[in-house]
CSV table of C-alpha atoms and ligand atoms in Angstrom, one decimal:
chain,number,residue,atom,x,y,z
A,165,MET,CA,-2.9,-18.2,-14.1
A,166,ASP,CA,-6.1,-16.2,-14.4
A,167,LYS,CA,-6.4,-13.1,-16.7
A,168,ILE,CA,-8.6,-10.1,-16.7
A,169,VAL,CA,-10.4,-9.1,-19.9
A,170,ILE,CA,-11.7,-5.6,-20.5
A,171,GLU,CA,-13.8,-4.2,-23.3
A,172,GLY,CA,-13.0,-0.5,-23.6
A,173,GLY,CA,-15.3,2.5,-23.9
A,174,SER,CA,-17.8,2.2,-21.0
A,175,SER,CA,-18.0,4.9,-18.4
A,176,LEU,CA,-18.2,4.0,-14.8
A,177,ARG,CA,-21.5,5.0,-13.0
A,178,GLY,CA,-22.9,4.2,-9.6
A,179,LYS,CA,-21.7,3.6,-6.1
A,180,VAL,CA,-18.8,1.6,-4.8
A,181,LEU,CA,-17.8,0.7,-1.3
A,182,ILE,CA,-14.1,1.1,-0.6
A,183,SER,CA,-12.4,-1.6,1.4
A,184,GLY,CA,-10.0,-1.4,4.5
A,185,ALA,CA,-6.5,-0.2,3.7
A,186,LYS,CA,-3.9,-2.9,2.9
A,187,ASN,CA,-1.1,-0.7,4.0
A,188,ALA,CA,-2.8,-0.1,7.3
A,189,ALA,CA,-3.9,-3.7,7.9
A,190,LEU,CA,-0.3,-5.1,7.5
A,191,PRO,CA,1.4,-3.1,10.3
A,192,LEU,CA,-1.7,-3.4,12.5
A,193,ILE,CA,-1.5,-7.2,12.2
A,194,CYS,CA,2.2,-7.1,13.0
A,195,ALA,CA,1.5,-4.9,16.1
A,196,THR,CA,-0.7,-7.6,17.6
A,197,ILE,CA,2.6,-9.4,18.4
A,198,LEU,CA,3.2,-6.7,21.1
A,199,ALA,CA,-0.1,-7.3,22.9
A,200,PRO,CA,-0.7,-10.9,24.2
A,201,GLY,CA,-4.3,-12.0,23.9
A,202,LYS,CA,-7.2,-11.9,21.4
A,203,ASN,CA,-6.8,-8.9,19.1
A,204,ILE,CA,-9.7,-8.2,16.9
A,205,LEU,CA,-9.3,-6.3,13.7
A,206,THR,CA,-12.4,-5.2,11.6
A,207,ASN,CA,-12.7,-3.8,8.1
A,208,VAL,CA,-9.7,-6.0,7.1
A,209,PRO,CA,-9.5,-6.4,3.3
A,210,ARG,CA,-9.4,-9.9,1.9
A,211,LEU,CA,-6.2,-9.7,0.0
A,212,GLY,CA,-3.1,-11.8,-0.9
A,213,ASP,CA,-0.8,-9.6,1.2
A,214,VAL,CA,-3.1,-9.7,4.2
A,215,ARG,CA,-3.2,-13.5,4.0
A,216,THR,CA,0.6,-13.7,3.7
A,217,VAL,CA,1.1,-11.6,6.9
A,218,LEU,CA,-1.5,-13.7,8.8
A,219,LYS,CA,0.3,-16.9,7.6
A,220,LEU,CA,3.4,-15.4,9.0
A,221,LEU,CA,1.7,-14.7,12.4
A,222,ALA,CA,0.6,-18.3,12.4
A,223,ILE,CA,4.2,-19.5,11.8
A,224,ILE,CA,5.3,-17.3,14.7
A,225,GLY,CA,2.7,-19.1,16.9
A,226,ALA,CA,-0.4,-17.0,16.8
A,227,GLU,CA,-3.9,-18.4,16.5
A,228,VAL,CA,-5.6,-16.8,13.5
A,229,ASP,CA,-9.4,-16.9,13.0
A,230,LEU,CA,-10.7,-15.5,9.7
A,231,GLU,CA,-14.3,-14.1,9.6
A,232,TRP,CA,-13.7,-11.5,6.8
A,233,PRO,CA,-13.7,-8.6,7.2
A,234,ARG,CA,-13.1,-9.4,10.9
A,235,VAL,CA,-9.9,-11.1,11.8
A,236,VAL,CA,-9.0,-12.4,15.2
A,237,VAL,CA,-5.3,-12.8,16.1
A,238,ASP,CA,-4.6,-14.5,19.4
A,239,THR,CA,-1.0,-13.7,20.3
A,240,SER,CA,-1.2,-15.2,23.8
A,241,GLU,CA,1.5,-17.8,23.1
A,242,LEU,CA,4.1,-17.1,20.5
A,243,ASP,CA,7.1,-19.4,20.3
A,244,ASN,CA,8.9,-19.0,16.9
A,245,PRO,CA,10.2,-15.5,16.2
A,246,VAL,CA,11.1,-16.3,12.6
A,247,ALA,CA,10.0,-14.9,9.2
A,248,PRO,CA,11.0,-17.3,6.5
A,249,TYR,CA,12.3,-16.4,3.0
A,250,GLU,CA,9.3,-18.1,1.3
A,251,LEU,CA,7.0,-15.5,2.8
A,252,VAL,CA,9.2,-12.4,2.9
A,253,LYS,CA,10.1,-12.8,-0.8
A,254,THR,CA,6.4,-12.5,-1.8
A,255,MET,CA,5.7,-9.5,0.5
A,256,ARG,CA,8.4,-7.1,1.7
A,257,ALA,CA,6.1,-5.7,4.4
A,258,ALA,CA,6.9,-8.9,6.3
A,259,ILE,CA,9.9,-7.0,7.6
A,260,LEU,CA,7.4,-5.2,9.9
A,261,VAL,CA,7.5,-8.2,12.3
A,262,LEU,CA,11.1,-7.3,13.1
A,263,GLY,CA,10.5,-4.5,15.6
A,264,PRO,CA,7.6,-6.2,17.5
A,265,LEU,CA,9.4,-9.5,17.7
A,266,VAL,CA,12.5,-8.0,19.2
A,267,ALA,CA,10.5,-5.9,21.6
A,268,ARG,CA,8.5,-8.9,22.9
A,269,TYR,CA,11.1,-11.7,22.6
A,270,GLY,CA,14.4,-10.1,22.7
A,271,HIS,CA,15.2,-11.9,19.4
A,272,ALA,CA,14.0,-12.1,15.8
A,273,LYS,CA,15.2,-13.8,12.7
A,274,VAL,CA,13.8,-12.4,9.5
A,275,SER,CA,14.8,-13.2,5.9
A,276,LEU,CA,16.3,-10.3,4.0
A,277,PRO,CA,13.7,-9.3,1.4
A,278,GLY,CA,16.1,-8.8,-1.6
A,279,GLY,CA,15.2,-6.6,-4.6
A,280,CYS,CA,11.7,-6.0,-5.9
A,281,ALA,CA,10.2,-4.9,-9.2
A,282,ILE,CA,10.1,-1.2,-8.3
A,283,GLY,CA,13.6,-0.8,-7.0
A,284,ALA,CA,16.2,-2.0,-4.5
A,285,ARG,CA,14.1,-1.1,-1.5
A,286,PRO,CA,16.8,-1.6,1.3
A,287,ILE,CA,16.0,-2.1,5.0
A,288,ASN,CA,19.2,-0.4,6.2
A,289,LEU,CA,17.2,2.4,8.0
A,290,HIS,CA,15.1,-0.2,9.9
A,291,LEU,CA,18.3,-2.0,11.1
A,292,LYS,CA,20.2,1.2,11.9
A,293,ALA,CA,17.3,2.4,14.1
A,294,LEU,CA,17.1,-0.9,16.0
A,295,GLU,CA,20.8,-0.8,16.5
A,296,ALA,CA,20.5,2.8,17.9
A,297,MET,CA,18.0,1.3,20.4
A,298,GLY,CA,20.6,-1.2,21.6
A,299,ALA,CA,20.0,-4.2,19.4
A,300,THR,CA,22.8,-6.4,18.0
A,301,ILE,CA,22.3,-7.1,14.3
A,302,GLU,CA,23.9,-10.0,12.5
A,303,ILE,CA,23.4,-11.0,8.8
A,304,LYS,CA,23.7,-14.8,8.3
A,305,ARG,CA,22.8,-16.9,5.3
A,306,GLY,CA,20.3,-14.4,3.9
A,307,TYR,CA,18.7,-13.7,7.2
A,308,VAL,CA,19.0,-10.8,9.6
A,309,GLU,CA,19.1,-11.8,13.3
A,310,VAL,CA,18.3,-9.0,15.8
A,311,THR,CA,18.9,-9.5,19.5
A,312,CYS,CA,18.3,-7.3,22.5
A,313,ASP,CA,17.1,-8.2,26.0
A,314,ARG,CA,15.3,-4.9,26.3
A,315,LEU,CA,15.4,-2.2,23.7
A,316,ARG,CA,16.0,1.3,25.1
A,317,GLY,CA,14.7,4.7,23.9
A,318,ALA,CA,16.8,6.5,21.4
A,319,ARG,CA,16.9,9.5,19.0
A,320,ILE,CA,16.2,8.3,15.5
A,321,ASP,CA,16.9,10.7,12.6
A,322,PHE,CA,15.7,9.2,9.3
A,323,PRO,CA,17.5,10.7,6.3
A,324,VAL,CA,14.5,9.9,4.2
A,325,ALA,CA,10.9,9.5,5.5
A,326,THR,CA,10.4,5.8,5.5
A,327,VAL,CA,6.9,4.4,6.1
A,328,GLY,CA,7.9,0.9,7.1
A,329,GLY,CA,10.9,2.2,9.1
A,330,THR,CA,8.8,4.6,11.1
A,331,GLU,CA,6.3,1.8,11.8
A,332,ASN,CA,8.9,-0.7,12.9
A,333,VAL,CA,10.5,1.8,15.3
A,334,MET,CA,7.1,2.9,16.7
A,335,MET,CA,6.2,-0.7,17.5
A,336,ALA,CA,9.7,-1.5,18.9
A,337,ALA,CA,9.8,1.7,21.0
A,338,SER,CA,6.4,1.0,22.5
A,339,LEU,CA,7.9,-1.7,24.8
A,340,ALA,CA,11.4,-0.1,25.1
A,341,LEU,CA,12.9,1.3,28.2
A,342,GLY,CA,12.7,5.1,28.1
A,343,VAL,CA,11.7,7.6,25.4
A,344,THR,CA,12.3,7.4,21.6
A,345,HIS,CA,12.2,10.4,19.4
A,346,ILE,CA,11.7,9.8,15.6
A,347,HIS,CA,12.7,12.8,13.5
A,348,ASN,CA,11.7,13.0,9.8
A,349,ALA,CA,9.1,10.4,10.5
A,350,ALA,CA,6.7,9.4,7.7
A,351,ARG,CA,3.3,11.1,8.0
A,352,GLU,CA,1.0,8.7,6.2
A,353,PRO,CA,-2.5,8.1,7.5
A,354,GLU,CA,-1.5,4.5,8.0
A,355,ILE,CA,1.1,5.7,10.6
A,356,GLU,CA,-1.6,7.5,12.5
A,357,ASP,CA,-3.8,4.4,12.4
A,358,LEU,CA,-1.0,2.3,13.9
A,359,ALA,CA,-0.4,4.9,16.6
A,360,ASN,CA,-4.1,4.9,17.5
A,361,MET,CA,-4.1,1.1,17.8
A,362,LEU,CA,-0.9,1.1,19.8
A,363,ASN,CA,-2.3,3.8,22.2
A,364,ALA,CA,-5.5,1.7,22.6
A,365,MET,CA,-3.2,-1.2,23.6
A,366,GLY,CA,-1.7,1.0,26.4
A,367,ALA,CA,1.3,2.5,24.5
A,368,LYS,CA,2.3,6.2,24.7
A,369,VAL,CA,2.8,7.4,21.1
A,370,GLU,CA,2.5,11.1,20.5
A,371,GLY,CA,2.8,13.2,17.3
A,372,ALA,CA,1.9,10.5,14.7
A,373,GLY,CA,0.9,12.3,11.5
A,374,THR,CA,3.6,14.9,12.0
A,375,SER,CA,7.3,14.5,11.3
A,376,THR,CA,8.3,14.1,14.9
A,377,ILE,CA,6.9,11.2,16.9
A,378,VAL,CA,7.7,10.6,20.5
A,379,ILE,CA,7.2,7.2,22.1
A,380,THR,CA,7.5,6.6,25.8
A,381,GLY,CA,8.1,2.9,26.4
A,382,VAL,CA,5.8,0.9,28.7
A,383,ASP,CA,6.3,-2.5,30.3
A,384,SER,CA,3.4,-4.3,28.6
A,385,LEU,CA,0.5,-3.9,26.2
A,386,HIS,CA,-2.9,-5.5,26.1
A,387,ALA,CA,-5.0,-6.9,23.3
A,388,VAL,CA,-7.6,-4.6,21.6
A,389,GLU,CA,-10.3,-4.4,19.0
A,390,HIS,CA,-9.6,-1.9,16.2
A,391,ARG,CA,-11.1,-0.9,12.8
A,392,VAL,CA,-8.8,-0.5,9.8
A,393,ILE,CA,-9.0,2.8,8.0
A,394,PRO,CA,-10.3,3.0,4.4
A,395,ASP,CA,-7.9,2.3,1.5
A,396,ARG,CA,-6.9,5.7,0.1
A,397,ILE,CA,-5.1,4.1,-2.9
A,398,GLU,CA,-8.0,1.9,-3.8
A,399,ALA,CA,-10.2,5.0,-3.5
A,400,GLY,CA,-7.8,7.0,-5.7
A,401,THR,CA,-7.8,4.3,-8.3
A,402,PHE,CA,-11.6,4.3,-8.6
A,403,MET,CA,-11.6,8.1,-8.8
A,404,ILE,CA,-9.4,7.9,-11.9
A,405,GLY,CA,-11.7,5.2,-13.3
A,406,ALA,CA,-14.6,7.6,-12.8
A,407,ALA,CA,-12.8,10.6,-14.3
A,408,LEU,CA,-12.2,8.7,-17.6
A,409,ASN,CA,-14.9,8.5,-20.2
A,410,GLN,CA,-17.0,11.1,-18.3
A,411,GLY,CA,-18.1,8.7,-15.6
A,412,GLU,CA,-19.9,9.6,-12.4
A,413,VAL,CA,-19.1,7.5,-9.3
A,414,GLU,CA,-19.8,7.9,-5.6
A,415,LEU,CA,-17.1,6.3,-3.4
A,416,GLN,CA,-18.5,5.2,0.0
A,417,GLY,CA,-16.7,4.4,3.2
A,418,VAL,CA,-13.7,6.7,2.4
A,419,ASN,CA,-11.9,9.4,4.4
A,420,PRO,CA,-11.5,12.4,2.0
A,421,SER,CA,-8.9,14.0,4.3
A,422,HIS,CA,-6.5,11.2,3.4
A,423,LEU,CA,-6.8,12.0,-0.3
A,424,THR,CA,-6.1,15.8,-0.3
A,425,SER,CA,-3.3,15.7,-2.8
A,426,VAL,CA,-5.0,13.2,-5.1
A,427,ILE,CA,-8.2,15.4,-5.0
A,428,ASP,CA,-6.2,18.6,-5.7
A,429,HIS,CA,-4.5,17.0,-8.7
A,430,LEU,CA,-7.8,15.6,-10.1
A,431,ARG,CA,-9.5,19.0,-9.8
A,432,ARG,CA,-6.6,20.6,-11.6
A,433,ALA,CA,-7.2,18.1,-14.4
A,434,GLY,CA,-10.8,19.4,-14.6
A,435,VAL,CA,-12.5,16.6,-12.7
A,436,THR,CA,-15.4,17.6,-10.5
A,437,ILE,CA,-15.1,16.3,-7.0
A,438,GLU,CA,-17.6,16.8,-4.1
A,439,THR,CA,-16.5,15.5,-0.7
A,440,ARG,CA,-18.7,14.6,2.3
A,441,THR,CA,-17.8,13.1,5.7
A,442,ASP,CA,-17.2,9.6,4.4
A,443,SER,CA,-18.0,9.7,0.7
A,444,ILE,CA,-16.7,11.3,-2.4
A,445,LEU,CA,-18.6,12.1,-5.6
A,446,VAL,CA,-16.4,12.1,-8.8
A,447,ARG,CA,-17.6,13.4,-12.2
A,448,GLY,CA,-15.4,13.1,-15.2
A,449,PRO,CA,-15.0,16.2,-17.6
A,450,SER,CA,-15.6,16.2,-21.3
A,451,LYS,CA,-12.0,17.3,-21.7
A,452,ILE,CA,-9.2,16.4,-19.3
A,453,THR,CA,-6.6,19.1,-18.7
A,454,PRO,CA,-2.9,18.0,-18.8
A,455,PHE,CA,-1.0,18.2,-15.6
A,456,GLU,CA,2.4,17.9,-13.9
A,457,ILE,CA,2.9,15.6,-10.9
A,458,VAL,CA,5.9,14.8,-8.7
A,459,THR,CA,5.5,11.9,-6.2
A,460,GLU,CA,6.5,12.8,-2.6
A,461,PRO,CA,6.1,11.4,0.9
A,462,HIS,CA,2.7,12.1,2.4
A,463,PRO,CA,1.0,14.7,2.4
A,464,GLY,CA,2.5,15.0,-1.1
A,465,PHE,CA,1.3,13.1,-4.1
A,466,PRO,CA,1.6,9.3,-3.4
A,467,THR,CA,3.9,7.1,-5.4
A,468,ASP,CA,1.2,4.4,-5.2
A,469,MET,CA,-1.1,6.6,-7.4
A,470,GLN,CA,1.6,7.4,-10.0
A,471,ALA,CA,0.8,4.6,-12.5
A,472,GLN,CA,-2.9,5.3,-12.4
A,473,PHE,CA,-2.5,9.0,-13.0
A,474,MET,CA,-0.5,8.1,-16.2
A,475,VAL,CA,-3.7,6.8,-17.7
A,476,LEU,CA,-5.4,10.0,-16.8
A,477,ALA,CA,-2.6,11.9,-18.5
A,478,LEU,CA,-3.0,9.7,-21.6
A,479,ALA,CA,-6.7,10.8,-21.8
A,480,ALA,CA,-5.8,14.5,-21.3
A,481,HIS,CA,-5.6,17.0,-24.1
A,482,GLY,CA,-1.9,18.0,-24.2
A,483,LYS,CA,1.4,17.2,-22.6
A,484,SER,CA,1.7,16.0,-19.0
A,485,ILE,CA,4.8,15.3,-17.0
A,486,ILE,CA,4.9,12.7,-14.2
A,487,THR,CA,8.1,12.5,-12.0
A,488,GLU,CA,8.7,9.6,-9.7
A,489,SER,CA,10.9,10.7,-6.8
A,490,ILE,CA,10.4,7.8,-4.3
A,491,PHE,CA,11.4,4.6,-6.2
A,492,GLU,CA,14.0,4.4,-8.8
A,493,ASN,CA,12.4,1.9,-11.1
A,494,ARG,CA,8.7,2.5,-10.9
A,495,PHE,CA,7.9,3.0,-14.6
A,496,MET,CA,7.6,-0.7,-15.5
A,497,HIS,CA,4.0,-0.1,-16.8
A,498,VAL,CA,5.3,2.4,-19.4
A,499,PRO,CA,6.4,-0.2,-22.0
A,500,GLU,CA,3.0,-2.0,-21.6
A,501,LEU,CA,1.1,1.3,-22.1
A,502,VAL,CA,3.3,2.0,-25.1
A,503,ARG,CA,2.3,-1.3,-26.6
A,504,MET,CA,-1.3,-0.2,-26.4
A,505,GLY,CA,-0.4,2.9,-28.4
A,506,ALA,CA,0.6,5.5,-25.8
A,507,GLN,CA,3.3,8.1,-26.5
A,508,ILE,CA,5.5,8.2,-23.4
A,509,ASP,CA,9.0,9.4,-23.3
A,510,VAL,CA,10.9,8.6,-20.1
A,511,GLN,CA,13.9,10.9,-19.3
A,512,SER,CA,15.5,9.8,-16.0
A,513,ARG,CA,12.8,9.9,-13.4
A,514,ALA,CA,10.3,12.0,-15.5
A,515,ALA,CA,7.8,10.6,-17.9
A,516,HIS,CA,6.5,12.9,-20.6
A,517,LEU,CA,3.1,11.9,-21.9
A,518,LEU,CA,1.2,13.1,-24.9
A,519,GLY,CA,-2.6,12.9,-25.0
A,520,PRO,CA,-5.2,12.3,-26.0
A,521,ALA,CA,-3.7,8.9,-26.9
A,522,PHE,CA,-5.5,6.5,-29.1
A,523,LEU,CA,-5.1,3.3,-27.2
A,524,GLU,CA,-5.9,-0.1,-28.7
A,525,GLY,CA,-6.6,-3.2,-26.7
A,526,THR,CA,-4.0,-5.9,-26.7
A,527,THR,CA,-2.5,-8.4,-24.2
A,528,VAL,CA,-0.4,-6.8,-21.5
A,529,MET,CA,1.5,-8.0,-18.6
A,530,ALA,CA,1.1,-6.6,-15.0
A,531,THR,CA,4.5,-6.0,-13.4
A,532,ASP,CA,3.6,-4.8,-9.9
A,533,LEU,CA,0.5,-4.1,-7.9
A,534,ARG,CA,-0.2,-0.5,-8.9
A,535,ALA,CA,1.0,-1.1,-12.5
A,536,SER,CA,-1.7,-3.7,-12.8
A,537,ALA,CA,-4.4,-1.2,-11.8
A,538,SER,CA,-3.1,1.2,-14.4
A,539,LEU,CA,-3.4,-1.4,-17.2
A,540,ILE,CA,-7.0,-2.1,-16.2
A,541,LEU,CA,-7.7,1.7,-16.3
A,542,ALA,CA,-6.0,1.8,-19.7
A,543,GLY,CA,-8.3,-1.0,-20.8
A,544,LEU,CA,-11.3,1.2,-20.0
A,545,ILE,CA,-10.3,3.9,-22.5
A,546,ALA,CA,-8.8,1.6,-25.1
A,547,GLU,CA,-10.6,0.6,-28.3
A,548,GLY,CA,-11.4,-3.1,-28.3
A,549,THR,CA,-10.3,-5.8,-25.9
A,550,THR,CA,-7.5,-5.6,-23.4
A,551,GLN,CA,-6.2,-8.7,-21.6
A,552,VAL,CA,-4.2,-8.3,-18.5
A,553,LEU,CA,-2.0,-11.2,-17.5
A,554,ARG,CA,-0.2,-11.9,-14.1
A,555,VAL,CA,-3.2,-10.8,-12.1
A,556,TYR,CA,-1.8,-12.2,-8.9
A,557,HIS,CA,-0.2,-8.7,-8.5
A,558,LEU,CA,-3.7,-7.2,-8.4
A,559,ASP,CA,-4.9,-9.8,-5.9
A,560,ARG,CA,-2.2,-8.6,-3.5
A,561,GLY,CA,-3.9,-5.2,-3.1
A,562,TYR,CA,-7.3,-4.8,-4.7
A,563,GLU,CA,-10.3,-6.5,-3.0
A,564,ASN,CA,-12.9,-7.8,-5.6
A,565,ILE,CA,-11.8,-5.2,-8.2
A,566,VAL,CA,-13.5,-7.0,-11.0
A,567,ASP,CA,-16.9,-7.3,-9.2
A,568,LYS,CA,-16.6,-3.7,-8.1
A,569,LEU,CA,-15.9,-2.5,-11.6
A,570,GLN,CA,-18.7,-4.7,-13.0
A,571,GLY,CA,-21.1,-3.1,-10.4
A,572,LEU,CA,-20.2,0.3,-11.9
A,573,GLY,CA,-21.0,-0.9,-15.5
A,574,ALA,CA,-17.5,-1.8,-16.8
A,575,ARG,CA,-17.3,-4.6,-19.3
A,576,ILE,CA,-14.7,-6.6,-17.4
A,577,SER,CA,-14.4,-10.2,-16.4
A,578,ARG,CA,-11.9,-12.5,-14.9
A,579,VAL,CA,-11.1,-15.6,-16.9
A,580,PRO,CA,-9.9,-18.6,-14.8
A,581,SER,CA,-6.7,-20.2,-16.2
A,582,GLU,CA,-8.4,-23.6,-16.9
A,583,LEU,CA,-10.6,-21.8,-19.5
A,584,PHE,CA,-7.7,-20.7,-21.7
B,857,UD1,C1,5.4,1.8,1.9
B,857,UD1,C2,4.1,1.2,1.3
B,857,UD1,C3,4.2,1.3,-0.2
B,857,UD1,C4,4.5,2.7,-0.7
B,857,UD1,C5,5.8,3.3,0.1
B,857,UD1,C6,6.0,4.7,-0.2
B,857,UD1,C7,3.4,-0.4,2.9
B,857,UD1,C8,3.2,-1.9,3.2
B,857,UD1,N1,3.9,-0.2,1.7
B,857,UD1,O1,6.5,0.9,1.5
B,857,UD1,O2,3.0,0.9,-0.8
B,857,UD1,O3,4.8,2.7,-2.1
B,857,UD1,O4,5.6,3.1,1.5
B,857,UD1,O5,4.9,5.5,0.1
B,857,UD1,O6,3.0,0.4,3.6
B,857,UD1,N2,14.4,3.3,2.1
B,857,UD1,C9,15.8,3.1,2.4
B,857,UD1,N3,16.1,2.4,3.4
B,857,UD1,C10,15.2,1.8,4.3
B,857,UD1,C11,13.8,2.0,4.0
B,857,UD1,C12,13.5,2.8,2.9
B,857,UD1,O7,16.6,3.7,1.6
B,857,UD1,O8,15.6,1.1,5.2
B,857,UD1,C13,14.0,4.2,1.0
B,857,UD1,C14,13.2,3.3,-0.1
B,857,UD1,O9,14.1,2.7,-1.0
B,857,UD1,C15,12.4,4.4,-0.8
B,857,UD1,C16,12.1,5.4,0.4
B,857,UD1,O10,13.0,5.1,1.4
B,857,UD1,O11,13.1,5.1,-1.7
B,857,UD1,C17,10.7,5.2,0.9
B,857,UD1,O12,10.4,3.8,1.2
B,857,UD1,P1,9.4,3.4,2.4
B,857,UD1,O13,8.6,4.5,2.8
B,857,UD1,O14,10.2,2.7,3.4
B,857,UD1,O15,8.5,2.3,1.7
B,857,UD1,P2,7.9,1.0,2.3
B,857,UD1,O16,7.6,1.2,3.8
B,857,UD1,O17,8.6,-0.2,1.9
């Protein structure tokens, strides 16, 4: 397996173009199931997870044409409403085909995802919502089978704001009979992007981006062309990279309004940030101020930026506290950072970090997608050489990260497995 090798000490300088959002592209691709015909998606990031969901669509019967960053998904004739274990185990978001498949076919068979590195991540809320819409749910041999001739509108009250759950219900409700109200809906920008595409397809979705979404079901939807929104997590990761070692980076092709909480927290840490319509200039300070962060559903601080902010905390002068409130096991990067010399004390869901840490390069292991990004950032401030193993996690969610960092002056390379 390939590894990434980083020489510490360089500061990032220059311009970087941010890719389309993985977490928007995945539900958008699943939504094409609802609209028979040639759906065209642009600004699609070339990533492991995106390939996996496209493979899934092909298994279901769609014709997929890849002209990155443009992807054509022809869903005119689908004949196999099944998501097999082999795919779902590598990418939990495959569960997002459930709502659209039941809505279009009256039936879906999707493998249960099982646990994952950052926590149990159940799908009970997805299933309960579909049940409230009239579906019959059966669990057989590790698969969930959902059946319903025609879903009907319902009132869904989510006890916790779930991104995937909200997306699944929005898609299912678009073709249901009657009106669906989602209360305590997730408010992420990716939800709004999905609503925009569904509405362009002929759906009636109102309130996306707020905690109450109302969907009036229609009888059919039609294929569309849609541009994926920029990846706010990739953007946030490069912003941290710029903030370290007094870098100066202009991010292009971003939407600053999706990054409000990240920008606020960076400013509090002393980082200079200038925002324009679709670009952000980041300038790292000579001394980073310590900070406290609690992850929350959007518009709060995103859990997907927690691991990267830990590296900023390690570069800060003083004690920072980072509390993870979304996932119960999302500190797997901590032991790796400690191996590099970090002082981090985890008490329940709060990590107490003392900076500035003197980090030394060594060989570390990526444990999940965002953890891999934090190890690369740590490599930028560490003395000597850091080698990050298990880079397949990174390939799931960061498009050309090595090339992009090289373009900003980082001393980083990817070493193919046959060379070591
Ligand atoms: C999405 C994102 C992921 C991000 C997460 C939280 C995608 C493809 N992935 O994941 O990057 O980290 O949102 O912002 O968009 N929960 C239940 N039962 C359910 C569903 C969720 O208890 O049926 C819980 C989860 O365990 C978690 C919380 O709800 O504690 C939020 O999870 P959720 O928003 O559903 O995350 P995902 O959609 O899986």
